[in-house]
PDB file of N, CA, C and O in Angstrom:
ATOM      1  N   MET C1443      -4.517  -6.993 -13.269  1.00 55.00           N
ATOM      2  CA  MET C1443      -4.867  -8.033 -11.863  1.00 55.00           C
ATOM      3  C   MET C1443      -6.033  -8.910 -12.652  1.00 55.00           C
ATOM      4  O   MET C1443      -6.580  -8.350 -13.264  1.00 55.00           O
ATOM      5  N   THR C1444      -5.858 -10.395 -13.102  1.00 66.00           N
ATOM      6  CA  THR C1444      -6.040 -11.200 -13.696  1.00 66.00           C
ATOM      7  C   THR C1444      -7.125 -11.203 -12.781  1.00 66.00           C
ATOM      8  O   THR C1444      -6.779 -11.632 -11.546  1.00 66.00           O
ATOM      9  N   THR C1445      -8.973 -11.846 -12.441  1.00 74.00           N
ATOM     10  CA  THR C1445      -9.648 -12.940 -12.270  1.00 74.00           C
ATOM     11  C   THR C1445      -9.840 -13.326 -12.916  1.00 74.00           C
ATOM     12  O   THR C1445      -9.816 -13.612 -14.324  1.00 74.00           O
ATOM     13  N   LYS C1446     -10.228 -14.562 -12.164  1.00 76.00           N
ATOM     14  CA  LYS C1446     -10.901 -16.166 -12.494  1.00 76.00           C
ATOM     15  C   LYS C1446     -11.993 -15.579 -12.822  1.00 76.00           C
ATOM     16  O   LYS C1446     -13.177 -15.042 -12.383  1.00 76.00           O
ATOM     17  N   PRO C1447     -12.536 -16.609 -13.877  1.00 80.00           N
ATOM     18  CA  PRO C1447     -13.750 -16.595 -14.049  1.00 80.00           C
ATOM     19  C   PRO C1447     -15.296 -17.295 -12.221  1.00 80.00           C
ATOM     20  O   PRO C1447     -14.567 -17.835 -11.977  1.00 80.00           O
ATOM     21  N   LYS C1448     -15.895 -16.466 -12.363  1.00 81.00           N
ATOM     22  CA  LYS C1448     -16.710 -16.450 -11.515  1.00 81.00           C
ATOM     23  C   LYS C1448     -17.445 -18.202 -11.060  1.00 81.00           C
ATOM     24  O   LYS C1448     -17.803 -19.163 -12.110  1.00 81.00           O
ATOM     25  N   LYS C1449     -17.644 -19.055 -10.059  1.00 89.00           N
ATOM     26  CA  LYS C1449     -18.368 -20.189 -10.313  1.00 89.00           C
ATOM     27  C   LYS C1449     -18.715 -20.657  -9.058  1.00 89.00           C
ATOM     28  O   LYS C1449     -18.053 -20.203  -7.861  1.00 89.00           O
ATOM     29  N   ARG C1450     -19.704 -20.356  -8.805  1.00 93.00           N
ATOM     30  CA  ARG C1450     -20.673 -21.193  -8.279  1.00 93.00           C
ATOM     31  C   ARG C1450     -20.456 -22.447  -7.366  1.00 93.00           C
ATOM     32  O   ARG C1450     -20.287 -23.589  -7.950  1.00 93.00           O
ATOM     33  N   LEU C1451     -20.794 -22.692  -5.583  1.00 96.00           N
ATOM     34  CA  LEU C1451     -20.845 -24.120  -5.412  1.00 96.00           C
ATOM     35  C   LEU C1451     -21.647 -24.441  -5.490  1.00 96.00           C
ATOM     36  O   LEU C1451     -23.065 -24.305  -5.442  1.00 96.00           O
ATOM     37  N   SER C1452     -21.665 -25.721  -5.657  1.00 97.00           N
ATOM     38  CA  SER C1452     -22.645 -26.979  -6.192  1.00 97.00           C
ATOM     39  C   SER C1452     -23.328 -27.194  -4.706  1.00 97.00           C
ATOM     40  O   SER C1452     -22.160 -27.949  -3.593  1.00 97.00           O
ATOM     41  N   ILE C1453     -24.315 -28.502  -4.857  1.00 98.00           N
ATOM     42  CA  ILE C1453     -24.415 -28.520  -3.315  1.00 98.00           C
ATOM     43  C   ILE C1453     -23.770 -29.833  -3.061  1.00 98.00           C
ATOM     44  O   ILE C1453     -23.092 -30.184  -2.042  1.00 98.00           O
ATOM     45  N   ASP C1454     -22.861 -30.543  -4.406  1.00 98.00           N
ATOM     46  CA  ASP C1454     -22.496 -31.657  -3.981  1.00 98.00           C
ATOM     47  C   ASP C1454     -20.900 -31.318  -3.651  1.00 98.00           C
ATOM     48  O   ASP C1454     -20.833 -31.966  -2.713  1.00 98.00           O
ATOM     49  N   GLU C1455     -20.618 -30.012  -3.984  1.00 98.00           N
ATOM     50  CA  GLU C1455     -19.474 -29.364  -3.234  1.00 98.00           C
ATOM     51  C   GLU C1455     -19.136 -28.935  -1.790  1.00 98.00           C
ATOM     52  O   GLU C1455     -18.733 -29.790  -0.736  1.00 98.00           O
ATOM     53  N   LEU C1456     -20.786 -28.505  -1.707  1.00 98.00           N
ATOM     54  CA  LEU C1456     -20.872 -27.930  -0.073  1.00 98.00           C
ATOM     55  C   LEU C1456     -20.331 -29.829   0.927  1.00 98.00           C
ATOM     56  O   LEU C1456     -20.912 -28.999   1.966  1.00 98.00           O
ATOM     57  N   LYS C1457     -21.379 -30.420   0.227  1.00 98.00           N
ATOM     58  CA  LYS C1457     -22.240 -31.400   1.564  1.00 98.00           C
ATOM     59  C   LYS C1457     -20.524 -32.408   1.096  1.00 98.00           C
ATOM     60  O   LYS C1457     -20.862 -32.937   2.027  1.00 98.00           O
ATOM     61  N   SER C1458     -19.567 -31.849   0.963  1.00 98.00           N
ATOM     62  CA  SER C1458     -17.802 -32.666   0.728  1.00 98.00           C
ATOM     63  C   SER C1458     -17.533 -32.056   2.270  1.00 98.00           C
ATOM     64  O   SER C1458     -16.797 -32.312   2.255  1.00 98.00           O
ATOM     65  N   TYR C1459     -17.811 -30.868   2.413  1.00 98.00           N
ATOM     66  CA  TYR C1459     -17.061 -30.130   3.151  1.00 98.00           C
ATOM     67  C   TYR C1459     -18.139 -31.251   4.415  1.00 98.00           C
ATOM     68  O   TYR C1459     -19.112 -31.597   4.919  1.00 98.00           O
ATOM     69  N   PRO C1460     -16.730 -31.102   5.291  1.00 98.00           N
ATOM     70  CA  PRO C1460     -17.073 -31.724   6.904  1.00 98.00           C
ATOM     71  C   PRO C1460     -18.265 -30.864   7.476  1.00 98.00           C
ATOM     72  O   PRO C1460     -18.124 -29.975   7.617  1.00 98.00           O
ATOM     73  N   GLY C1461     -19.470 -31.746   7.988  1.00 97.00           N
ATOM     74  CA  GLY C1461     -20.450 -30.656   8.962  1.00 97.00           C
ATOM     75  C   GLY C1461     -21.885 -30.565   7.937  1.00 97.00           C
ATOM     76  O   GLY C1461     -22.873 -30.139   8.055  1.00 97.00           O
ATOM     77  N   PHE C1462     -21.296 -30.802   6.740  1.00 98.00           N
ATOM     78  CA  PHE C1462     -22.194 -30.498   5.771  1.00 98.00           C
ATOM     79  C   PHE C1462     -23.176 -31.475   4.858  1.00 98.00           C
ATOM     80  O   PHE C1462     -23.696 -31.737   4.121  1.00 98.00           O
ATOM     81  N   GLU C1463     -22.567 -32.574   5.095  1.00 97.00           N
ATOM     82  CA  GLU C1463     -22.677 -34.038   4.522  1.00 97.00           C
ATOM     83  C   GLU C1463     -24.105 -34.083   4.226  1.00 97.00           C
ATOM     84  O   GLU C1463     -25.029 -34.919   3.432  1.00 97.00           O
ATOM     85  N   ASN C1464     -24.803 -34.275   5.794  1.00 97.00           N
ATOM     86  CA  ASN C1464     -26.223 -34.322   6.078  1.00 97.00           C
ATOM     87  C   ASN C1464     -27.840 -33.776   4.940  1.00 97.00           C
ATOM     88  O   ASN C1464     -28.350 -33.601   5.681  1.00 97.00           O
ATOM     89  N   TYR C1465     -27.192 -32.361   4.895  1.00 98.00           N
ATOM     90  CA  TYR C1465     -27.476 -31.036   4.572  1.00 98.00           C
ATOM     91  C   TYR C1465     -28.520 -31.776   3.192  1.00 98.00           C
ATOM     92  O   TYR C1465     -28.305 -32.168   2.389  1.00 98.00           O
ATOM     93  N   THR C1466     -29.922 -31.332   3.604  1.00 98.00           N
ATOM     94  CA  THR C1466     -31.189 -31.755   2.447  1.00 98.00           C
ATOM     95  C   THR C1466     -29.629 -30.682   1.057  1.00 98.00           C
ATOM     96  O   THR C1466     -30.162 -29.612   1.647  1.00 98.00           O
ATOM     97  N   ASP C1467     -30.959 -30.923  -0.464  1.00 98.00           N
ATOM     98  CA  ASP C1467     -30.513 -30.282  -1.282  1.00 98.00           C
ATOM     99  C   ASP C1467     -31.102 -28.654  -1.534  1.00 98.00           C
ATOM    100  O   ASP C1467     -30.488 -27.887  -1.080  1.00 98.00           O
ATOM    101  N   GLU C1468     -32.309 -28.059  -0.182  1.00 98.00           N
ATOM    102  CA  GLU C1468     -32.762 -27.465  -0.166  1.00 98.00           C
ATOM    103  C   GLU C1468     -31.851 -26.152   0.943  1.00 98.00           C
ATOM    104  O   GLU C1468     -31.280 -25.563   0.874  1.00 98.00           O
ATOM    105  N   MET C1469     -31.082 -26.686   2.069  1.00 98.00           N
ATOM    106  CA  MET C1469     -30.749 -26.296   2.940  1.00 98.00           C
ATOM    107  C   MET C1469     -29.372 -25.950   2.208  1.00 98.00           C
ATOM    108  O   MET C1469     -29.004 -24.153   2.499  1.00 98.00           O
ATOM    109  N   ALA C1470     -28.207 -26.375   1.266  1.00 98.00           N
ATOM    110  CA  ALA C1470     -27.283 -26.406   0.879  1.00 98.00           C
ATOM    111  C   ALA C1470     -27.896 -25.691   0.118  1.00 98.00           C
ATOM    112  O   ALA C1470     -26.534 -24.107  -0.279  1.00 98.00           O
ATOM    113  N   GLU C1471     -28.357 -25.461  -0.132  1.00 98.00           N
ATOM    114  CA  GLU C1471     -29.386 -23.700  -1.509  1.00 98.00           C
ATOM    115  C   GLU C1471     -29.095 -22.637  -0.706  1.00 98.00           C
ATOM    116  O   GLU C1471     -28.530 -21.711  -1.320  1.00 98.00           O
ATOM    117  N   GLU C1472     -29.847 -23.163   0.652  1.00 98.00           N
ATOM    118  CA  GLU C1472     -29.753 -21.695   1.370  1.00 98.00           C
ATOM    119  C   GLU C1472     -28.243 -21.563   1.418  1.00 98.00           C
ATOM    120  O   GLU C1472     -27.673 -20.376   1.515  1.00 98.00           O
ATOM    121  N   THR C1473     -27.404 -22.496   2.553  1.00 98.00           N
ATOM    122  CA  THR C1473     -26.714 -21.789   3.011  1.00 98.00           C
ATOM    123  C   THR C1473     -25.078 -21.241   1.308  1.00 98.00           C
ATOM    124  O   THR C1473     -24.523 -20.801   1.202  1.00 98.00           O
ATOM    125  N   ILE C1474     -25.363 -21.900  -0.044  1.00 98.00           N
ATOM    126  CA  ILE C1474     -24.601 -21.563  -0.618  1.00 98.00           C
ATOM    127  C   ILE C1474     -24.935 -19.786  -1.373  1.00 98.00           C
ATOM    128  O   ILE C1474     -24.442 -19.173  -1.313  1.00 98.00           O
ATOM    129  N   SER C1475     -26.483 -20.000  -1.501  1.00 97.00           N
ATOM    130  CA  SER C1475     -26.602 -18.643  -1.626  1.00 97.00           C
ATOM    131  C   SER C1475     -26.646 -17.565  -0.433  1.00 97.00           C
ATOM    132  O   SER C1475     -25.780 -16.466  -0.622  1.00 97.00           O
ATOM    133  N   SER C1476     -26.338 -17.998   1.331  1.00 98.00           N
ATOM    134  CA  SER C1476     -26.538 -16.653   1.940  1.00 98.00           C
ATOM    135  C   SER C1476     -24.054 -16.701   1.738  1.00 98.00           C
ATOM    136  O   SER C1476     -23.756 -15.643   1.875  1.00 98.00           O
ATOM    137  N   LEU C1477     -23.329 -17.930   1.384  1.00 96.00           N
ATOM    138  CA  LEU C1477     -22.533 -17.581   1.271  1.00 96.00           C
ATOM    139  C   LEU C1477     -22.089 -16.577   0.144  1.00 96.00           C
ATOM    140  O   LEU C1477     -21.146 -15.818  -0.372  1.00 96.00           O
ATOM    141  N   GLU C1478     -22.644 -16.569  -0.964  1.00 95.00           N
ATOM    142  CA  GLU C1478     -22.163 -15.771  -2.641  1.00 95.00           C
ATOM    143  C   GLU C1478     -22.574 -14.568  -1.849  1.00 95.00           C
ATOM    144  O   GLU C1478     -22.080 -13.097  -2.565  1.00 95.00           O
ATOM    145  N   SER C1479     -23.685 -14.337  -1.211  1.00 96.00           N
ATOM    146  CA  SER C1479     -24.506 -13.018  -0.529  1.00 96.00           C
ATOM    147  C   SER C1479     -23.204 -11.850   0.529  1.00 96.00           C
ATOM    148  O   SER C1479     -22.373 -10.948   0.168  1.00 96.00           O
ATOM    149  N   LEU C1480     -22.455 -13.008   1.399  1.00 96.00           N
ATOM    150  CA  LEU C1480     -22.070 -12.504   2.269  1.00 96.00           C
ATOM    151  C   LEU C1480     -20.184 -12.117   1.030  1.00 96.00           C
ATOM    152  O   LEU C1480     -19.836 -11.604   1.618  1.00 96.00           O
ATOM    153  N   SER C1481     -20.067 -13.360   0.620  1.00 94.00           N
ATOM    154  CA  SER C1481     -18.951 -12.456  -0.311  1.00 94.00           C
ATOM    155  C   SER C1481     -18.800 -11.781  -1.537  1.00 94.00           C
ATOM    156  O   SER C1481     -17.886 -10.938  -0.981  1.00 94.00           O
ATOM    157  N   ILE C1482     -19.970 -11.861  -1.685  1.00 94.00           N
ATOM    158  CA  ILE C1482     -19.677 -10.207  -2.690  1.00 94.00           C
ATOM    159  C   ILE C1482     -20.099  -8.708  -1.306  1.00 94.00           C
ATOM    160  O   ILE C1482     -19.726  -7.936  -1.948  1.00 94.00           O
ATOM    161  N   LEU C1483     -20.284  -9.188  -0.557  1.00 97.00           N
ATOM    162  CA  LEU C1483     -21.142  -8.684   0.377  1.00 97.00           C
ATOM    163  C   LEU C1483     -18.939  -7.599   0.823  1.00 97.00           C
ATOM    164  O   LEU C1483     -18.636  -6.391   0.956  1.00 97.00           O
ATOM    165  N   PHE C1484     -18.567  -9.088   0.638  1.00 97.00           N
ATOM    166  CA  PHE C1484     -16.889  -8.460   1.472  1.00 97.00           C
ATOM    167  C   PHE C1484     -16.274  -7.217   0.400  1.00 97.00           C
ATOM    168  O   PHE C1484     -15.130  -7.213   0.555  1.00 97.00           O
ATOM    169  N   TYR C1485     -16.628  -8.448  -1.166  1.00 95.00           N
ATOM    170  CA  TYR C1485     -15.567  -7.794  -2.539  1.00 95.00           C
ATOM    171  C   TYR C1485     -16.594  -6.449  -2.365  1.00 95.00           C
ATOM    172  O   TYR C1485     -15.324  -5.529  -2.743  1.00 95.00           O
ATOM    173  N   GLU C1486     -17.606  -5.926  -2.210  1.00 97.00           N
ATOM    174  CA  GLU C1486     -17.517  -4.754  -2.672  1.00 97.00           C
ATOM    175  C   GLU C1486     -17.064  -4.096  -1.268  1.00 97.00           C
ATOM    176  O   GLU C1486     -16.645  -2.785  -1.463  1.00 97.00           O
ATOM    177  N   HIS C1487     -17.026  -4.708   0.223  1.00 97.00           N
ATOM    178  CA  HIS C1487     -16.173  -3.514   1.002  1.00 97.00           C
ATOM    179  C   HIS C1487     -14.784  -3.254   0.810  1.00 97.00           C
ATOM    180  O   HIS C1487     -14.129  -2.418   1.078  1.00 97.00           O
ATOM    181  N   TYR C1488     -14.439  -4.953   0.418  1.00 97.00           N
ATOM    182  CA  TYR C1488     -12.459  -4.158  -0.023  1.00 97.00           C
ATOM    183  C   TYR C1488     -12.612  -2.955  -1.226  1.00 97.00           C
ATOM    184  O   TYR C1488     -11.545  -3.247  -0.619  1.00 97.00           O
ATOM    185  N   GLN C1489     -13.404  -3.432  -1.912  1.00 97.00           N
ATOM    186  CA  GLN C1489     -13.296  -2.321  -3.038  1.00 97.00           C
ATOM    187  C   GLN C1489     -13.423  -0.383  -2.734  1.00 97.00           C
ATOM    188  O   GLN C1489     -12.393  -0.437  -2.936  1.00 97.00           O
ATOM    189  N   LYS C1490     -14.360  -0.979  -1.717  1.00 97.00           N
ATOM    190  CA  LYS C1490     -14.714   0.584  -1.411  1.00 97.00           C
ATOM    191  C   LYS C1490     -13.302   1.570  -0.212  1.00 97.00           C
ATOM    192  O   LYS C1490     -12.903   1.998  -0.552  1.00 97.00           O
ATOM    193  N   ILE C1491     -12.562  -0.032   0.229  1.00 96.00           N
ATOM    194  CA  ILE C1491     -11.551   0.663   1.290  1.00 96.00           C
ATOM    195  C   ILE C1491     -10.310   1.189   0.180  1.00 96.00           C
ATOM    196  O   ILE C1491      -9.508   2.140   0.270  1.00 96.00           O
ATOM    197  N   LEU C1492     -10.438  -0.151  -0.764  1.00 95.00           N
ATOM    198  CA  LEU C1492      -8.978  -0.363  -2.065  1.00 95.00           C
ATOM    199  C   LEU C1492      -9.586   1.787  -2.580  1.00 95.00           C
ATOM    200  O   LEU C1492      -8.058   2.038  -2.815  1.00 95.00           O
ATOM    201  N   LYS C1493     -10.843   1.806  -2.688  1.00 95.00           N
ATOM    202  CA  LYS C1493     -11.344   3.334  -3.648  1.00 95.00           C
ATOM    203  C   LYS C1493     -10.694   4.486  -2.357  1.00 95.00           C
ATOM    204  O   LYS C1493      -9.826   5.231  -2.985  1.00 95.00           O
ATOM    205  N   GLU C1494     -10.818   4.375  -1.280  1.00 94.00           N
ATOM    206  CA  GLU C1494     -10.548   5.269  -0.581  1.00 94.00           C
ATOM    207  C   GLU C1494      -8.921   5.804   0.387  1.00 94.00           C
ATOM    208  O   GLU C1494      -8.972   6.442   0.320  1.00 94.00           O
ATOM    209  N   LYS C1495      -8.830   4.100  -0.535  1.00 92.00           N
ATOM    210  CA  LYS C1495      -7.010   3.771   0.219  1.00 92.00           C
ATOM    211  C   LYS C1495      -6.328   5.022  -1.296  1.00 92.00           C
ATOM    212  O   LYS C1495      -6.069   6.413  -1.053  1.00 92.00           O
ATOM    213  N   GLU C1496      -6.979   4.650  -2.203  1.00 90.00           N
ATOM    214  CA  GLU C1496      -6.317   5.272  -3.302  1.00 90.00           C
ATOM    215  C   GLU C1496      -6.647   7.199  -3.240  1.00 90.00           C
ATOM    216  O   GLU C1496      -5.613   7.997  -3.505  1.00 90.00           O
ATOM    217  N   ARG C1497      -7.957   7.361  -2.886  1.00 87.00           N
ATOM    218  CA  ARG C1497      -8.239   9.162  -3.195  1.00 87.00           C
ATOM    219  C   ARG C1497      -7.272   9.564  -1.819  1.00 87.00           C
ATOM    220  O   ARG C1497      -6.932  10.764  -1.571  1.00 87.00           O
ATOM    221  N   LEU C1498      -6.826   9.031  -0.753  1.00 88.00           N
ATOM    222  CA  LEU C1498      -6.119   9.346   0.188  1.00 88.00           C
ATOM    223  C   LEU C1498      -5.188   9.807  -0.138  1.00 88.00           C
ATOM    224  O   LEU C1498      -4.210  10.948   0.323  1.00 88.00           O
ATOM    225  N   GLN C1499      -4.447   8.354  -0.464  1.00 87.00           N
ATOM    226  CA  GLN C1499      -2.855   8.784  -1.263  1.00 87.00           C
ATOM    227  C   GLN C1499      -2.556   9.301  -2.496  1.00 87.00           C
ATOM    228  O   GLN C1499      -1.677  10.852  -1.907  1.00 87.00           O
ATOM    229  N   GLY C1500      -3.622  10.679  -3.172  1.00 84.00           N
ATOM    230  CA  GLY C1500      -3.673  11.057  -3.870  1.00 84.00           C
ATOM    231  C   GLY C1500      -3.529  12.843  -3.030  1.00 84.00           C
ATOM    232  O   GLY C1500      -3.101  13.530  -3.500  1.00 84.00           O
ATOM    233  N   ILE C1501      -5.060  12.623  -1.997  1.00 80.00           N
ATOM    234  CA  ILE C1501      -4.552  13.360  -1.182  1.00 80.00           C
ATOM    235  C   ILE C1501      -2.731  14.424  -0.813  1.00 80.00           C
ATOM    236  O   ILE C1501      -2.776  15.016  -0.384  1.00 80.00           O
ATOM    237  N   VAL C1502      -2.671  12.807   0.189  1.00 71.00           N
ATOM    238  CA  VAL C1502      -0.962  13.136   0.494  1.00 71.00           C
ATOM    239  C   VAL C1502      -0.422  13.512  -0.487  1.00 71.00           C
ATOM    240  O   VAL C1502       0.702  13.999  -0.376  1.00 71.00           O
ATOM    241  N   THR C1503      -0.567  12.800  -1.504  1.00 74.00           N
ATOM    242  CA  THR C1503       0.964  12.758  -3.005  1.00 74.00           C
ATOM    243  C   THR C1503       0.902  14.885  -3.271  1.00 74.00           C
ATOM    244  O   THR C1503       1.692  15.100  -3.445  1.00 74.00           O
ATOM    245  N   LYS C1504      -0.958  15.054  -3.402  1.00 68.00           N
ATOM    246  CA  LYS C1504      -0.535  16.615  -3.376  1.00 68.00           C
ATOM    247  C   LYS C1504      -0.173  18.226  -2.330  1.00 68.00           C
ATOM    248  O   LYS C1504      -0.372  18.830  -3.115  1.00 68.00           O
ATOM    249  N   ASN C1505       0.084  17.054  -0.928  1.00 64.00           N
ATOM    250  CA  ASN C1505       0.536  18.225   0.145  1.00 64.00           C
ATOM    251  C   ASN C1505       1.214  18.397   0.204  1.00 64.00           C
ATOM    252  O   ASN C1505       2.157  19.338   0.377  1.00 64.00           O
ATOM    253  N   GLU C1506       2.374  17.072  -0.469  1.00 65.00           N
ATOM    254  CA  GLU C1506       3.664  16.812  -0.636  1.00 65.00           C
ATOM    255  C   GLU C1506       4.811  18.610  -1.725  1.00 65.00           C
ATOM    256  O   GLU C1506       3.902  18.577  -2.537  1.00 65.00           O
TER     257      GLU C1506
END
């Protein structure tokens, strides 16, 4: 699996989305940081699920 290089959302990019046009730079930076943290949390959870799935698959394969 190939992964794209990580690219952080810029303040200008965030402000280009509807609802974010009037954010101050500080508000935009806080939002970007929150989105980044949430993304990392989801990714780590997804990786944990994949590892657990692999572990369970190994147990099923051994018992067959």
